[in-house]
PDB file of C-alpha atoms and ligand atoms in Angstrom:
ATOM      1  CA  MET A 578      21.218 -12.695  -6.323  1.00  0.00           C
ATOM      2  CA  GLU A 579      24.732 -12.634  -4.930  1.00  0.00           C
ATOM      3  CA  ASN A 580      25.121 -13.291  -1.210  1.00  0.00           C
ATOM      4  CA  CYS A 581      21.461 -14.200  -0.725  1.00  0.00           C
ATOM      5  CA  ILE A 582      21.251 -17.367   1.340  1.00  0.00           C
ATOM      6  CA  PHE A 583      17.817 -18.271  -0.053  1.00  0.00           C
ATOM      7  CA  CYS A 584      18.990 -17.806  -3.667  1.00  0.00           C
ATOM      8  CA  LYS A 585      21.845 -20.178  -2.825  1.00  0.00           C
ATOM      9  CA  ILE A 586      19.364 -22.687  -1.389  1.00  0.00           C
ATOM     10  CA  LEU A 587      17.172 -22.304  -4.501  1.00  0.00           C
ATOM     11  CA  ALA A 588      20.248 -22.933  -6.671  1.00  0.00           C
ATOM     12  CA  GLY A 589      21.125 -26.041  -4.664  1.00  0.00           C
ATOM     13  CA  GLU A 590      24.409 -24.487  -3.535  1.00  0.00           C
ATOM     14  CA  ILE A 591      23.392 -24.799   0.127  1.00  0.00           C
ATOM     15  CA  PRO A 592      21.479 -27.894   1.294  1.00  0.00           C
ATOM     16  CA  SER A 593      18.006 -27.624   2.784  1.00  0.00           C
ATOM     17  CA  SER A 594      15.399 -29.979   4.149  1.00  0.00           C
ATOM     18  CA  LYS A 595      12.923 -29.702   1.286  1.00  0.00           C
ATOM     19  CA  VAL A 596       9.222 -30.321   1.882  1.00  0.00           C
ATOM     20  CA  TYR A 597       7.821 -29.105  -1.472  1.00  0.00           C
ATOM     21  CA  GLU A 598       9.052 -27.678  -4.768  1.00  0.00           C
ATOM     22  CA  ASP A 599       7.528 -26.596  -8.055  1.00  0.00           C
ATOM     23  CA  GLU A 600       8.306 -24.004 -10.740  1.00  0.00           C
ATOM     24  CA  ALA A 601       7.180 -21.107  -8.505  1.00  0.00           C
ATOM     25  CA  MET A 602       8.511 -21.946  -5.039  1.00  0.00           C
ATOM     26  CA  LEU A 603      10.638 -24.038  -2.736  1.00  0.00           C
ATOM     27  CA  ALA A 604       9.437 -24.943   0.757  1.00  0.00           C
ATOM     28  CA  PHE A 605      11.989 -26.184   3.291  1.00  0.00           C
ATOM     29  CA  ARG A 606      12.376 -26.504   7.048  1.00  0.00           C
ATOM     30  CA  ASP A 607      13.726 -23.516   8.969  1.00  0.00           C
ATOM     31  CA  ILE A 608      17.222 -24.157  10.322  1.00  0.00           C
ATOM     32  CA  ASN A 609      16.260 -22.571  13.664  1.00  0.00           C
ATOM     33  CA  PRO A 610      12.651 -23.678  14.221  1.00  0.00           C
ATOM     34  CA  GLN A 611      10.415 -21.439  16.340  1.00  0.00           C
ATOM     35  CA  ALA A 612       7.615 -24.017  16.581  1.00  0.00           C
ATOM     36  CA  ALA A 613       7.250 -27.799  16.409  1.00  0.00           C
ATOM     37  CA  VAL A 614       6.770 -27.355  12.653  1.00  0.00           C
ATOM     38  CA  HIS A 615       8.492 -24.378  11.017  1.00  0.00           C
ATOM     39  CA  VAL A 616       8.729 -24.283   7.232  1.00  0.00           C
ATOM     40  CA  LEU A 617       9.718 -21.433   4.900  1.00  0.00           C
ATOM     41  CA  VAL A 618       8.014 -20.978   1.539  1.00  0.00           C
ATOM     42  CA  VAL A 619      10.320 -19.090  -0.821  1.00  0.00           C
ATOM     43  CA  PRO A 620       9.301 -17.787  -4.256  1.00  0.00           C
ATOM     44  CA  LYS A 621      11.838 -18.505  -7.010  1.00  0.00           C
ATOM     45  CA  SER A 622      12.672 -14.856  -7.654  1.00  0.00           C
ATOM     46  CA  HIS A 623      14.809 -12.540  -5.584  1.00  0.00           C
ATOM     47  CA  PHE A 624      13.133  -9.514  -4.000  1.00  0.00           C
ATOM     48  CA  ALA A 625      13.199  -8.422  -0.386  1.00  0.00           C
ATOM     49  CA  THR A 626       9.749  -7.083   0.433  1.00  0.00           C
ATOM     50  CA  LEU A 627       6.271  -6.674  -1.029  1.00  0.00           C
ATOM     51  CA  ALA A 628       7.159  -3.029  -1.746  1.00  0.00           C
ATOM     52  CA  GLU A 629       9.796  -4.207  -4.255  1.00  0.00           C
ATOM     53  CA  MET A 630       7.643  -6.867  -5.901  1.00  0.00           C
ATOM     54  CA  ASP A 631       6.823  -6.681  -9.631  1.00  0.00           C
ATOM     55  CA  GLU A 632       3.846  -8.300 -11.388  1.00  0.00           C
ATOM     56  CA  ALA A 633       5.656 -11.534 -12.261  1.00  0.00           C
ATOM     57  CA  GLN A 634       6.868 -11.867  -8.685  1.00  0.00           C
ATOM     58  CA  ALA A 635       3.347 -11.186  -7.410  1.00  0.00           C
ATOM     59  CA  GLU A 636       2.177 -14.123  -9.511  1.00  0.00           C
ATOM     60  CA  LEU A 637       4.745 -16.366  -7.781  1.00  0.00           C
ATOM     61  CA  VAL A 638       3.587 -15.154  -4.370  1.00  0.00           C
ATOM     62  CA  LYS A 639      -0.004 -15.878  -5.338  1.00  0.00           C
ATOM     63  CA  GLN A 640       1.007 -19.402  -6.280  1.00  0.00           C
ATOM     64  CA  CYS A 641       2.726 -19.782  -2.889  1.00  0.00           C
ATOM     65  CA  PHE A 642      -0.463 -18.848  -1.037  1.00  0.00           C
ATOM     66  CA  VAL A 643      -2.567 -21.114  -3.255  1.00  0.00           C
ATOM     67  CA  LYS A 644      -0.238 -24.038  -2.462  1.00  0.00           C
ATOM     68  CA  ILE A 645       0.257 -23.418   1.271  1.00  0.00           C
ATOM     69  CA  PRO A 646      -2.888 -25.323   2.396  1.00  0.00           C
ATOM     70  CA  ALA A 647      -1.631 -28.471   0.645  1.00  0.00           C
ATOM     71  CA  ILE A 648       1.876 -27.992   2.057  1.00  0.00           C
ATOM     72  CA  ALA A 649       0.380 -27.516   5.539  1.00  0.00           C
ATOM     73  CA  ALA A 650      -1.731 -30.652   5.124  1.00  0.00           C
ATOM     74  CA  SER A 651       1.369 -32.615   4.093  1.00  0.00           C
ATOM     75  CA  LEU A 652       3.031 -31.421   7.319  1.00  0.00           C
ATOM     76  CA  GLY A 653       0.116 -32.649   9.446  1.00  0.00           C
ATOM     77  CA  LEU A 654      -1.138 -29.180  10.361  1.00  0.00           C
ATOM     78  CA  GLU A 655      -4.838 -30.012  10.172  1.00  0.00           C
ATOM     79  CA  ASN A 656      -5.345 -28.274  13.523  1.00  0.00           C
ATOM     80  CA  GLY A 657      -4.239 -24.925  12.081  1.00  0.00           C
ATOM     81  CA  TYR A 658      -1.070 -22.943  11.541  1.00  0.00           C
ATOM     82  CA  ARG A 659       0.259 -19.392  11.507  1.00  0.00           C
ATOM     83  CA  LEU A 660       1.749 -17.543   8.526  1.00  0.00           C
ATOM     84  CA  ILE A 661       4.261 -14.734   9.029  1.00  0.00           C
ATOM     85  CA  VAL A 662       5.856 -12.569   6.319  1.00  0.00           C
ATOM     86  CA  ASN A 663       8.379 -10.206   7.925  1.00  0.00           C
ATOM     87  CA  GLN A 664       8.894  -6.917   6.068  1.00  0.00           C
ATOM     88  CA  GLY A 665      12.030  -4.986   6.890  1.00  0.00           C
ATOM     89  CA  GLU A 666      14.013  -4.022   9.908  1.00  0.00           C
ATOM     90  CA  ASP A 667      11.349  -3.325  12.526  1.00  0.00           C
ATOM     91  CA  ALA A 668       9.763  -6.692  11.743  1.00  0.00           C
ATOM     92  CA  GLY A 669      13.113  -8.388  12.317  1.00  0.00           C
ATOM     93  CA  GLN A 670      13.542  -9.574   8.727  1.00  0.00           C
ATOM     94  CA  THR A 671      16.994 -11.139   8.536  1.00  0.00           C
ATOM     95  CA  VAL A 672      16.951 -12.729   5.074  1.00  0.00           C
ATOM     96  CA  HIS A 673      16.166 -10.158   2.400  1.00  0.00           C
ATOM     97  CA  HIS A 674      14.475 -12.548  -0.002  1.00  0.00           C
ATOM     98  CA  LEU A 675      10.729 -12.589   0.543  1.00  0.00           C
ATOM     99  CA  HIS A 676       9.546 -15.696   2.353  1.00  0.00           C
ATOM    100  CA  ILE A 677       6.470 -16.953   4.150  1.00  0.00           C
ATOM    101  CA  HIS A 678       6.905 -18.687   7.495  1.00  0.00           C
ATOM    102  CA  ILE A 679       4.533 -21.586   8.220  1.00  0.00           C
ATOM    103  CA  LEU A 680       4.422 -22.231  11.969  1.00  0.00           C
ATOM    104  CA  GLY A 681       2.404 -24.968  13.598  1.00  0.00           C
ATOM    105  CA  GLY A 682       2.309 -28.369  15.203  1.00  0.00           C
ATOM    106  CA  GLN A 683       1.468 -26.786  18.557  1.00  0.00           C
ATOM    107  CA  ALA A 684      -0.808 -24.133  20.019  1.00  0.00           C
ATOM    108  CA  MET A 685       0.867 -20.753  19.447  1.00  0.00           C
ATOM    109  CA  GLY A 686      -0.070 -19.620  22.935  1.00  0.00           C
ATOM    110  CA  GLU A 687       1.174 -16.305  24.231  1.00  0.00           C
ATOM    111  CA  LYS A 688       3.124 -15.132  21.203  1.00  0.00           C
ATOM    112  CA  MET A 689       2.185 -11.910  19.432  1.00  0.00           C
ATOM    113  CA  LEU A 690      -0.971 -12.304  17.310  1.00  0.00           C
TER     114      LEU A 690
HETATM  115  P1  5GP B 915      13.180 -13.667   8.758  1.00  0.00           P
HETATM  116  O1  5GP B 915      13.643 -13.280  10.130  1.00  0.00           O
HETATM  117  O2  5GP B 915      14.013 -12.995   7.684  1.00  0.00           O
HETATM  118  O3  5GP B 915      11.719 -13.508   8.524  1.00  0.00           O
HETATM  119  O4  5GP B 915      13.426 -15.228   8.663  1.00  0.00           O
HETATM  120  C1  5GP B 915      14.571 -15.826   8.148  1.00  0.00           C
HETATM  121  C2  5GP B 915      14.551 -17.265   8.578  1.00  0.00           C
HETATM  122  O5  5GP B 915      15.503 -17.977   7.807  1.00  0.00           O
HETATM  123  C3  5GP B 915      14.940 -17.478  10.042  1.00  0.00           C
HETATM  124  O6  5GP B 915      13.852 -18.116  10.712  1.00  0.00           O
HETATM  125  C4  5GP B 915      16.176 -18.363   9.968  1.00  0.00           C
HETATM  126  O7  5GP B 915      16.212 -19.347  10.973  1.00  0.00           O
HETATM  127  C5  5GP B 915      16.071 -18.976   8.596  1.00  0.00           C
HETATM  128  N1  5GP B 915      17.346 -19.307   7.982  1.00  0.00           N
HETATM  129  C6  5GP B 915      18.444 -18.502   7.891  1.00  0.00           C
HETATM  130  N2  5GP B 915      19.427 -19.134   7.244  1.00  0.00           N
HETATM  131  C7  5GP B 915      18.959 -20.371   6.922  1.00  0.00           C
HETATM  132  C8  5GP B 915      19.535 -21.489   6.238  1.00  0.00           C
HETATM  133  O8  5GP B 915      20.675 -21.485   5.795  1.00  0.00           O
HETATM  134  N3  5GP B 915      18.741 -22.586   6.090  1.00  0.00           N
HETATM  135  C9  5GP B 915      17.466 -22.637   6.575  1.00  0.00           C
HETATM  136  N4  5GP B 915      16.788 -23.776   6.379  1.00  0.00           N
HETATM  137  N5  5GP B 915      16.890 -21.594   7.215  1.00  0.00           N
HETATM  138  C10 5GP B 915      17.635 -20.478   7.387  1.00  0.00           C
HETATM  139 ZN1   ZN B 916      17.498 -14.240  -2.974  1.00  0.00          ZN
END
């Protein structure tokens, strides 16, 4: 997808700090971390929100969630972690390619949820 920063990262056109990759997803460190560990899991298909997702894309998202425990373990998050999937403007979604935030490495404390 033109002008999508995550599609450019998936295509290798923009560098990222990769933590995991397979045929369904790429996981890399957020450029502006909001926790001690902040990784984005990005399915290898462009769509902005769950409302726009087709069946094939839903399969990729399923694979992301199946793999996240192993990714979290590889990041040392045995004490727990938070997942966030922002959907649209009110949620503050800034990159319109669906992605799952993994946040951890510290107690989340007073943040929302
Ligand atoms: P959103 O607010 O859309 O849920 O999250 C987008 C996330 O992408 C933000 O946390 C932001 O820091 C991250 N991000 C934006 N551009 C880049 C980039 O070029 N590289 C990396 N690694 N993360 C990015
Ligand atoms: Zn994209």
